[in-house]
GROMACS .gro file of C-alpha atoms in nm:
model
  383
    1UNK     CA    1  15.352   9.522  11.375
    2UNK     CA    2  14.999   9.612  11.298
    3UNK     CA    3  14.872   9.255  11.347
    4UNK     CA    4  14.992   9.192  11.670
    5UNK     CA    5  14.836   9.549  11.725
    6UNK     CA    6  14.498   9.406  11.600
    7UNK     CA    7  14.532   9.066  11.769
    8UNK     CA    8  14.629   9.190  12.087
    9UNK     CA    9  14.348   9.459  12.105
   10UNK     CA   10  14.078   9.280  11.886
   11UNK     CA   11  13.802   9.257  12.157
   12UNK     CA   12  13.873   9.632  12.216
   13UNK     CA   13  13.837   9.732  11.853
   14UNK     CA   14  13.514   9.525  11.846
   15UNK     CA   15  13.367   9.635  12.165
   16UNK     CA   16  13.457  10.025  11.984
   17UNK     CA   17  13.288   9.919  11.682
   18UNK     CA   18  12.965   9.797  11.841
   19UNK     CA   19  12.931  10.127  12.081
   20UNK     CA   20  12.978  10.341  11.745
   21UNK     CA   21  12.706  10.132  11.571
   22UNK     CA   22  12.438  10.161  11.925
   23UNK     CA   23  12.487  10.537  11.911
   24UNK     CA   24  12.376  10.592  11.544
   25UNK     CA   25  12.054  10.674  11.498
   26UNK     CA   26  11.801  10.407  11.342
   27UNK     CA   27  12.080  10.147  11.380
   28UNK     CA   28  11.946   9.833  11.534
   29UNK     CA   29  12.224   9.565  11.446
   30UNK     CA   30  12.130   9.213  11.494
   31UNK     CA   31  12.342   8.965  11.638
   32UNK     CA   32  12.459   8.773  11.358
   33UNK     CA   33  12.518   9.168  11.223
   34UNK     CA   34  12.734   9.226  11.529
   35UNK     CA   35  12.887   8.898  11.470
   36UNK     CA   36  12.959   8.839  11.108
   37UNK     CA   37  13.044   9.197  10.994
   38UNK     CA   38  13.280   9.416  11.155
   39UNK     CA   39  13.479   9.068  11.341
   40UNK     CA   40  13.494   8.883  11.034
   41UNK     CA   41  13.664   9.171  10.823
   42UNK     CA   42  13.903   9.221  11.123
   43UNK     CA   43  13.972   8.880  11.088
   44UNK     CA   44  14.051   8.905  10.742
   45UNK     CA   45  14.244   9.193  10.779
   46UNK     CA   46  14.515   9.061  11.039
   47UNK     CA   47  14.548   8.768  10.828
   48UNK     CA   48  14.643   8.996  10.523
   49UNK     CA   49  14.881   9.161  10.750
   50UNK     CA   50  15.060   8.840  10.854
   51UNK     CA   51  15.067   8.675  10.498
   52UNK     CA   52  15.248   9.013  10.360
   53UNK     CA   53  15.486   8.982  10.623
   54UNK     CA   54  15.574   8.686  10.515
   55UNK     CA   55  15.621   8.789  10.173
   56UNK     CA   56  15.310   8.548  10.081
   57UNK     CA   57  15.154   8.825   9.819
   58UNK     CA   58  14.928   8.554   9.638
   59UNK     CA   59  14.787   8.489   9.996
   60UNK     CA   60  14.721   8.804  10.094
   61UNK     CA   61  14.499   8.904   9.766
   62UNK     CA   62  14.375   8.542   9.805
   63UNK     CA   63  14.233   8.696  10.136
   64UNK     CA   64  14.168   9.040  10.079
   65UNK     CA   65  14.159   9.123   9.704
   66UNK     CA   66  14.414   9.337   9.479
   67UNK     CA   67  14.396   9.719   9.535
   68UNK     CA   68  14.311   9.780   9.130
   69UNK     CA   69  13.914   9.733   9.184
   70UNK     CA   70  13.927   9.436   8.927
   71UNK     CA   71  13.521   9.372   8.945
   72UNK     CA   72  13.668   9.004   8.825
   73UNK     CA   73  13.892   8.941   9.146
   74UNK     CA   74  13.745   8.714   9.444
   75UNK     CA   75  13.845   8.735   9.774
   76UNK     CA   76  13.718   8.627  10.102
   77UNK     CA   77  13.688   8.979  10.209
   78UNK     CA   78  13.495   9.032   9.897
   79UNK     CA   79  13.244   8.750   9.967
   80UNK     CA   80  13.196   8.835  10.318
   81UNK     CA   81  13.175   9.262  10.242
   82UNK     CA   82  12.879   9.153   9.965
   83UNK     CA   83  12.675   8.914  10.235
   84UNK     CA   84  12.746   9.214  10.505
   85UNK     CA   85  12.569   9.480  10.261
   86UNK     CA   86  12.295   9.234  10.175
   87UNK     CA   87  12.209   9.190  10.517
   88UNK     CA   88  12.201   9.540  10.561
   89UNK     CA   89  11.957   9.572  10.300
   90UNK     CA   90  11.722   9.338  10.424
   91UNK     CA   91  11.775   9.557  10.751
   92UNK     CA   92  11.674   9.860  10.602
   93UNK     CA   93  11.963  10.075  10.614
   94UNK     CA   94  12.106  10.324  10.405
   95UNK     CA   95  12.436  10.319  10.186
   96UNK     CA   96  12.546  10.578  10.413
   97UNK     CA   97  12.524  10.307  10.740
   98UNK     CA   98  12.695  10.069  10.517
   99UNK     CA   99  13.012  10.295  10.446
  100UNK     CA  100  13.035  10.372  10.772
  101UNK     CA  101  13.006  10.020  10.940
  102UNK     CA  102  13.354  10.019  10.797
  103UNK     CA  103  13.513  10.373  10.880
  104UNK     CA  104  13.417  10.268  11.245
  105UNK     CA  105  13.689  10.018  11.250
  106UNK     CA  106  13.971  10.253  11.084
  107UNK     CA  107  13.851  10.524  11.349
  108UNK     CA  108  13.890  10.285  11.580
  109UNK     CA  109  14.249  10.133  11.536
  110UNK     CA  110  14.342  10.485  11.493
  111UNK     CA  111  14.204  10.599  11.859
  112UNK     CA  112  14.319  10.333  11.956
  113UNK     CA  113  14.689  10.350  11.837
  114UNK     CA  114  14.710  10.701  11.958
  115UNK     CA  115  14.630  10.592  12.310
  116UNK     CA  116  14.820  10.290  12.366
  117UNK     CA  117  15.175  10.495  12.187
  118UNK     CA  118  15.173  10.268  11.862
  119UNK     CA  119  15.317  10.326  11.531
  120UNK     CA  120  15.289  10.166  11.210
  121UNK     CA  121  15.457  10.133  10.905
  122UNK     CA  122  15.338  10.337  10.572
  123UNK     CA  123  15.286   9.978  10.423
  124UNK     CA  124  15.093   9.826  10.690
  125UNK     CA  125  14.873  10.182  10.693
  126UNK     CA  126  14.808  10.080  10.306
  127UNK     CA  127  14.699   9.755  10.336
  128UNK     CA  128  14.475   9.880  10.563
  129UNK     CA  129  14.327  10.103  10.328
  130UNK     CA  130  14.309   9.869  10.041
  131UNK     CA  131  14.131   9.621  10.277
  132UNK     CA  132  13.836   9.900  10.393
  133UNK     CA  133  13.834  10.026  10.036
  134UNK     CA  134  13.763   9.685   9.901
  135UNK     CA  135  13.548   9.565  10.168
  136UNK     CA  136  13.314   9.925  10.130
  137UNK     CA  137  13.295   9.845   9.696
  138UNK     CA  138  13.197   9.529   9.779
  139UNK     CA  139  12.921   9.559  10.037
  140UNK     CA  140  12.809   9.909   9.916
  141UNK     CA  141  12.801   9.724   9.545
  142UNK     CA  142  12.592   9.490   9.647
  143UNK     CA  143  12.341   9.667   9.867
  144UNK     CA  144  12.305   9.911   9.528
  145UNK     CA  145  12.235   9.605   9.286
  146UNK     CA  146  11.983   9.433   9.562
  147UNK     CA  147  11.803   9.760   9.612
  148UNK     CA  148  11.767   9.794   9.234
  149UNK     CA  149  11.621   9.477   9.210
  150UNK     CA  150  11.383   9.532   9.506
  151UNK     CA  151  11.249   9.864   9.354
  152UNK     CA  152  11.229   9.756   9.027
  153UNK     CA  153  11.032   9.446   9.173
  154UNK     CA  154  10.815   9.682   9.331
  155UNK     CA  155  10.762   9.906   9.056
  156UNK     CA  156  10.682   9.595   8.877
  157UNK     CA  157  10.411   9.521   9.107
  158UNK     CA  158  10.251   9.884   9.109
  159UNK     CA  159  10.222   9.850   8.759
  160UNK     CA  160  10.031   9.546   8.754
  161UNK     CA  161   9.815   9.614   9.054
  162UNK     CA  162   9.764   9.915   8.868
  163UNK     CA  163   9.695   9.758   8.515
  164UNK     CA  164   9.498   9.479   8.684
  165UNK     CA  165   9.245   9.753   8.894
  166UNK     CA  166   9.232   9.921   8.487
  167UNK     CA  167   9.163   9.615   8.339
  168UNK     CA  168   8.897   9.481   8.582
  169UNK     CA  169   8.678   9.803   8.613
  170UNK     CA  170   8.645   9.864   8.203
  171UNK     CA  171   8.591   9.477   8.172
  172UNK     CA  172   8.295   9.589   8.463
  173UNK     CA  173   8.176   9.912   8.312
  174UNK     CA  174   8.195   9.768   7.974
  175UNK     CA  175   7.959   9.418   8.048
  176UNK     CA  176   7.754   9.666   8.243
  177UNK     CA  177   7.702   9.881   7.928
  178UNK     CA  178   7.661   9.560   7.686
  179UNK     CA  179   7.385   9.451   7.896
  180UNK     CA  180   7.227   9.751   7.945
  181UNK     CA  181   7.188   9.782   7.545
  182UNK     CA  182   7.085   9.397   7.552
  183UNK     CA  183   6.811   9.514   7.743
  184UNK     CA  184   6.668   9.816   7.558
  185UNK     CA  185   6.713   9.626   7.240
  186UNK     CA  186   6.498   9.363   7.404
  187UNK     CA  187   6.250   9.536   7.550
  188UNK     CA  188   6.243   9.841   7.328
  189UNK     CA  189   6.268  10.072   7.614
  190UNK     CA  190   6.335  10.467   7.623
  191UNK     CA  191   6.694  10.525   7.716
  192UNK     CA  192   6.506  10.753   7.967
  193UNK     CA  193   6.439  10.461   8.217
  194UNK     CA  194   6.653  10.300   8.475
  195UNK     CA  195   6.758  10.097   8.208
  196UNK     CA  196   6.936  10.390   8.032
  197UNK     CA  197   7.041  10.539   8.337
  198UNK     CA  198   7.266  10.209   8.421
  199UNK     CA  199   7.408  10.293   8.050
  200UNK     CA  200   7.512  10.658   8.136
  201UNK     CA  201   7.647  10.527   8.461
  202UNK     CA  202   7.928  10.267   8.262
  203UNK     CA  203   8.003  10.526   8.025
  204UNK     CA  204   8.060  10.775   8.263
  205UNK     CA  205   8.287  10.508   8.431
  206UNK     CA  206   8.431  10.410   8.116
  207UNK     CA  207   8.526  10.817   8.057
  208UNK     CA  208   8.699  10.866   8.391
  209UNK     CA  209   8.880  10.564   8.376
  210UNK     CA  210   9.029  10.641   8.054
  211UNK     CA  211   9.078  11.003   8.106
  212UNK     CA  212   9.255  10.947   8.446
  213UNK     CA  213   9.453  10.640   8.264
  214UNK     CA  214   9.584  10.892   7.988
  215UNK     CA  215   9.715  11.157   8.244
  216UNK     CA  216   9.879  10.912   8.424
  217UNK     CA  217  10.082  10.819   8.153
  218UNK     CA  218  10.152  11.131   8.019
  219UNK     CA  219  10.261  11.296   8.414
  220UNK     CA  220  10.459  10.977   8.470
  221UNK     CA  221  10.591  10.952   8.088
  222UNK     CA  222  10.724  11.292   8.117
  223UNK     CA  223  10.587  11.392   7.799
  224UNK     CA  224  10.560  11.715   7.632
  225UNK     CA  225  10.259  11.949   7.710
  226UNK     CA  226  10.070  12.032   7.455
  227UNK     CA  227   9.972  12.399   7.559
  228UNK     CA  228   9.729  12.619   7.447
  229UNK     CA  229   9.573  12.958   7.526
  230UNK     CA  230   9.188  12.924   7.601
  231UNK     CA  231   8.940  13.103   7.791
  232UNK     CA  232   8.862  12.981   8.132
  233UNK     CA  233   8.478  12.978   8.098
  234UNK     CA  234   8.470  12.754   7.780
  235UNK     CA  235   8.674  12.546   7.994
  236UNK     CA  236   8.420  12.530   8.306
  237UNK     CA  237   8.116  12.461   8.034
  238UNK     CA  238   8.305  12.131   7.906
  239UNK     CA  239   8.363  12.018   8.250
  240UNK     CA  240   7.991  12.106   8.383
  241UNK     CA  241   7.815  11.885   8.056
  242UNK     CA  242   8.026  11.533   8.183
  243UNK     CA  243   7.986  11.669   8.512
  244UNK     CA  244   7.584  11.685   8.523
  245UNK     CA  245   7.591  11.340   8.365
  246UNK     CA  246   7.755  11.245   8.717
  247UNK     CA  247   7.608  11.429   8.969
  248UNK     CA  248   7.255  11.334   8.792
  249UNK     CA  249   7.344  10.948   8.850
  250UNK     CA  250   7.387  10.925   9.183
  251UNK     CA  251   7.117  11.257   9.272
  252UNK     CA  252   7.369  11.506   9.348
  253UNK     CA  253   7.316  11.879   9.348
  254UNK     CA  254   7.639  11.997   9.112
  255UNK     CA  255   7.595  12.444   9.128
  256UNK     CA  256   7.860  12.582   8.867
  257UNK     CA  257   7.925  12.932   8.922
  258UNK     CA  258   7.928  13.196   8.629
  259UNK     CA  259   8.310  13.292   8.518
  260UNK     CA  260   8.424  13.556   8.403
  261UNK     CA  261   8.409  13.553   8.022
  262UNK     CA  262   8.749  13.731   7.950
  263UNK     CA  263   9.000  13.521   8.157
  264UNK     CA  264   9.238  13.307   8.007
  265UNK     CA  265   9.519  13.002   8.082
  266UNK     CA  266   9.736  12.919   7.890
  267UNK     CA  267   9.806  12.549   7.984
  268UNK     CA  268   9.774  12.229   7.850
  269UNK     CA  269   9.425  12.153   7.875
  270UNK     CA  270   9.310  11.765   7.892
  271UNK     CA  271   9.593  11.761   8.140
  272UNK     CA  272   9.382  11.993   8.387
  273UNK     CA  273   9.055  11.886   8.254
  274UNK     CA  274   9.173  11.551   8.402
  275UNK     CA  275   9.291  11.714   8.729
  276UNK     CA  276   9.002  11.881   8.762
  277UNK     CA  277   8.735  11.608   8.687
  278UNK     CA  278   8.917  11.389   8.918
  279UNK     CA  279   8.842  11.650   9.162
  280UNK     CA  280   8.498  11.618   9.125
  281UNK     CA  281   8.487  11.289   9.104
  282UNK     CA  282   8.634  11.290   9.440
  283UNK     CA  283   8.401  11.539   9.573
  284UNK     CA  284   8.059  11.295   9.435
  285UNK     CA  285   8.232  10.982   9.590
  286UNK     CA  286   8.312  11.149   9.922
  287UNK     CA  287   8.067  11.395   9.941
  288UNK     CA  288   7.755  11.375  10.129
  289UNK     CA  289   7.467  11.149  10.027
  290UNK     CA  290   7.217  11.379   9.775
  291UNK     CA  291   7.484  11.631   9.874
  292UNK     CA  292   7.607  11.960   9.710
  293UNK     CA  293   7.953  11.989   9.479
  294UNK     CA  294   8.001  12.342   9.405
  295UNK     CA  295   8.267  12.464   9.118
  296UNK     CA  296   8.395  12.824   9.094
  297UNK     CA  297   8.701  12.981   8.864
  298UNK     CA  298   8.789  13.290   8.939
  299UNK     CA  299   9.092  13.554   8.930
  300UNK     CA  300   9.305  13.696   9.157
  301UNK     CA  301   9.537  13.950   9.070
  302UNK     CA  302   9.757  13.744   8.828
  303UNK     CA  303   9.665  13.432   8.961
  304UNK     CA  304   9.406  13.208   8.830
  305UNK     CA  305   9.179  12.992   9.098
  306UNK     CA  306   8.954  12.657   9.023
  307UNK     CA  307   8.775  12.500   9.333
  308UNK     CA  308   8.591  12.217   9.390
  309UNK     CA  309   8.374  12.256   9.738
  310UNK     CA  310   8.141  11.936   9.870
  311UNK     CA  311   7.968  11.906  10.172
  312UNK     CA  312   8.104  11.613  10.304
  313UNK     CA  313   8.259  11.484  10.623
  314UNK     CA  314   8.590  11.704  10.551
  315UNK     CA  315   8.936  11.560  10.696
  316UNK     CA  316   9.146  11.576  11.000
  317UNK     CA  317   9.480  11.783  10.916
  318UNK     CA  318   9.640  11.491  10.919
  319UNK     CA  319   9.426  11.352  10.651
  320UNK     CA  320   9.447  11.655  10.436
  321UNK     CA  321   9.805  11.655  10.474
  322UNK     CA  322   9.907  11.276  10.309
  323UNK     CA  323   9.561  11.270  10.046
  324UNK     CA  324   9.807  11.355   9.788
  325UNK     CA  325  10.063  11.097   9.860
  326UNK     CA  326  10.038  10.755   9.576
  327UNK     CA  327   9.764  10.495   9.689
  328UNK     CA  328   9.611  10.761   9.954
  329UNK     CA  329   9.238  10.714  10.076
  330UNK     CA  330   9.149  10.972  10.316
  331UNK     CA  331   8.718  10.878  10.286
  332UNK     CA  332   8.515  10.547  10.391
  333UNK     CA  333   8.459  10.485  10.068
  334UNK     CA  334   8.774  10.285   9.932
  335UNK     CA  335   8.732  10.173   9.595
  336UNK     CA  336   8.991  10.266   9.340
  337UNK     CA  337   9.315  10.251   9.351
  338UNK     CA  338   9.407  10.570   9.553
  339UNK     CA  339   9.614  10.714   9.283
  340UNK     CA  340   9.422  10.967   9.152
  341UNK     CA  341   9.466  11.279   9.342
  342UNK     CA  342   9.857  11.214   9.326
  343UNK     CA  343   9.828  11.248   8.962
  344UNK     CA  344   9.583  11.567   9.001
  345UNK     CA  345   9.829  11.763   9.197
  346UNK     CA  346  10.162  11.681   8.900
  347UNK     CA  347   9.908  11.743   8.648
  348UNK     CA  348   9.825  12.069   8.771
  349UNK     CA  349  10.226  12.128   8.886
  350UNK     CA  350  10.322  12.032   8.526
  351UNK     CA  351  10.103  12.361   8.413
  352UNK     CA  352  10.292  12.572   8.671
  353UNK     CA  353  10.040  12.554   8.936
  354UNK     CA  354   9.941  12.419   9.274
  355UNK     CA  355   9.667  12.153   9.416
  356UNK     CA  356   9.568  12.206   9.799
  357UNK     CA  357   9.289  12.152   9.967
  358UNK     CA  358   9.115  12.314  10.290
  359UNK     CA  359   8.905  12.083  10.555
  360UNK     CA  360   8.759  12.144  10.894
  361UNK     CA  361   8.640  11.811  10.987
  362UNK     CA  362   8.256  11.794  10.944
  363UNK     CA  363   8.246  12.098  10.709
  364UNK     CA  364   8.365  11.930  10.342
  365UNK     CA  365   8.650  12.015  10.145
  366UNK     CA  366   8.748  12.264   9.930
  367UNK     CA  367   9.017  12.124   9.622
  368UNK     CA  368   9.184  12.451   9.529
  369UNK     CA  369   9.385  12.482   9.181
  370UNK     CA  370   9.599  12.793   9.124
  371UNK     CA  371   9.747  12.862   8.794
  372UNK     CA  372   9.893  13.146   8.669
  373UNK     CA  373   9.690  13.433   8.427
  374UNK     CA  374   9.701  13.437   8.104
  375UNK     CA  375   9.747  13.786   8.015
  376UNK     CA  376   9.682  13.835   7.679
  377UNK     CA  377   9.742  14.220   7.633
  378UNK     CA  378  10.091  14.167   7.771
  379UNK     CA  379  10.173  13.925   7.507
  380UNK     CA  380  10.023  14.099   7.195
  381UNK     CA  381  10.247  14.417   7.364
  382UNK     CA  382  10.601  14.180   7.379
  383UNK     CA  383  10.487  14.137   6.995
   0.00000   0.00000   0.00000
C-alpha cells in the first residue's frame, strides 16, 4: 500500500526533498518553509490514501480536493498549497521554484520505490497525481494573484511618485514665473534684468517638464507615431533656439554644428525632439560648470547620427552601462526623477533607432542617436 510506503519512509522522502531544494540555485528555504510545505502535503497525502482505502471518498476530497479543478472546492491541501505559494512569494521565488517544490516529492517516492522493490497500484499512482496537481493550482494560483497585486501596487506607486515629482516642479516653476511677472509689473523693469532672466528660467522648466511628460505618455501609451519626412537641419535650428535659452541661463557655451542641408528622417518628430532635448538637458545639468555642450547631425552611409558631447566628469562603464535603466542617476546632481533618459532611448527605438552613449571617466559624454536615412530619391523611384 502506498501509505504504509509513505509512512514508513516519510523522514526519507523529507530528508530527499530538502537536499533537492539546498541544491537549487537561489533557493534559501526557511525553516517554517522546510517545515510547513513539503511535510504538511505529505501528510495530507497519506491521509487521502488511507481514507480511499477505506472507501471514505467524502473524506478523502474533504482532505485533498476533487480531481475536476472546481476553483469552488476547499480542501486542506488546498489551504495549505495557497499559504505554501504565498510564502514563497514573500521569499522571492519564481513560479518555476514553486512547481517544482512539488515534483521533488513525486521524484522522490518514485526513487525511492525503485530502490526499496515497491509497487503500487494504478489507483494509488492517481491519487497521487490528483494530490500534486491540486496542490501545484493552488500554490502556483496564489503566488500569480499575490504577485499581481504586488506589481500593480508598485506600479501604483511609480505613478504617483511620478505624478507627485510633475505636480510639485510646475506648481515651483509656475509660482516662480507668477512672481517674477509680479515683480516687473511692480517695478516696471526690462525683462532684460535678472528679474526676466528668473522668468526664462521657469518657462524653460515649465517646457521640459511638459515636453518630457508628453513623451512619456505617448512611449508608455503605445500610441501611434505620427511620422513625417523633414529635413534634418530644420530640425537642429528648432532644437538650438530652446536650447540657447538654456545654455544662456546657467552661462553655458552650447556650439551647434552646421548640417547638411539635404538630409532627411523620416520619423516622428516631437518624439525625438523630446529625446533629443532631454539629451541636452542632461548634458547642461551634468556638464561642467560654464562648460561646453556641443550638437552635431550628420550622415553615414544610410545611417543618420545626432550627438550630444559635454565636457563633464564622464562615467565609469559601469555607469554608462545602467544610465538608461527607469529611475537611473549616474551624476552628483540628483534632482528629477531619473526617468528621463529611459524614455529618450524608447523614444528614439520607437523611430527605428538607437540611444548609446560613450564615456571615459573625466573626458564627458557623448549621447549618440542613430536613425536610419531618409532617402528621398529612392522613394520618388518606388513611385
Amino acid at each position: 500500500m502506498m501509505h504504509i510506503f509513505l509512512a514508513e519512509n516519510r523522514a526519507e522522502l523529507e530528508r530527499r526533498c530538502r537536499d533537492k531544494v539546498a541544491k537549487r540555485p537561489l533557493r534559501f528555504p526557511t525553516e517554517m518553509q522546510l517545515r510547513e510545505g513539503i511535510p504538511i502535503f505529505l501528510g495530507q497525502l497519506i491521509r487521502t490514501l488511507k481514507a480511499e482505502e477505506a472507501g471514505q471518498m467524502a473524506q478523502s476530497l474533504a482532505i485533498s480536493g476533487p480531481a475536476d479543478g472546481n476553483a469552488q472546492a476547499t480542501s486542506e491541501l488546498a489551504d495549505s498549497a495557497t499559504t505554501h505559494g504565498g510564502q514563497l512569494l514573500a521569499l522571492g521565488y519564481s513560479v518555476s521554484q514553486v512547481v517544482h517544490d512539488y515534483g521533488d516529492l513525486c521524484q522522490a517516492v518514485s526513487d525511492l520505490a525503485v530502490e526499496l522493490g515497491e509497487e503500487f497500484a494504478v489507483e494509488e499512482f492517481r491519487t497521487l497525481n490528483r494530490c500534486l496537481d491540486n496542490g501545484i493550482a493552488e500554490a502556483v494560483s496564489e503566488f500569480t494573484q499575490r504577485r499581481d497585486v504586488l506589481i500593480a501596487n508598485e506600479q501604483a506607486l511609480a505613478l504617483s511618485e511620478r505624478i507627485g515629482y510633475l505636480a510639485h516642479e510646475l506648481r515651483n516653476h509656475l509660482g516662480t514665473a507668477g512672481l517674477a511677472v509680479a515683480a516687473l509689473k511692480q517695478g516696471g523693469m526690462g525683462v532684460a534684468g535678472a528679474t526676466g532672466a528668473v522668468l526664462d528660467r521657469s518657462l524653460v522648466g515649465l517646457r521640459t517638464l511638459i515636453d518630457g511628460s508628453l513623451a512619456t505618455v505617448r512611449v508608455e501609451a503605445g500610441l501611434t507615431l505620427q511620422r513625417s519626412v523633414f529635413f534634418l537641419n530644420n530640425f537642429i535650428d528648432e532644437l538650438r533656439y530652446s536650447a540657447n535659452l538654456e545654455a544662456d541661463l546657467i552661462r553655458c557655451t552650447l556650439i551647434v554644428e552646421e548640417v547638411d542641408p539635404l538630409l532627411q528622417l523620416h520619423a516622428d518628430q516631437h518624439l525625438l525632439l523630446s529625446a533629443v532635448g532631454k539629451l541636452l538637458q542632461n548634458a547642461f545639468k551634468f556638464g561642467a560648470p560654464n562648460g561646453t555642450v556641443v550638437v552635431r547631425a550628420f550622415g553615414k552611409g544610410e545611417r543618420i547620427r545626432i550627438e550630444v558631447e559635454d565636457n563633464g566628469a564622464g562615467l565609469t562603464p559601469e555607469a554608462a552601462d545602467d544610465l538608461f535603466l527607469p529611475f537611473t542617476q549616474g551624476g552628483a546632481n540628483k534632482t528629477g526623477p531619473g526617468s528621463g533618459l529611459s524614455i529618450a532611448r524608447r523614444s528614439v527605438e520607437a523611430n527605428g533607432g538607437s540611444l548609446s552613449v560613450e564615456s571615459v571617466l573625466g573626458h564627458g559624454c557623448v549621447f549618440i542617436i542613430d536613425l536610419p536615412r531618409y532617402a528621398a530619391a529612392a522613394s520618388n523611384a518606388a513611385i
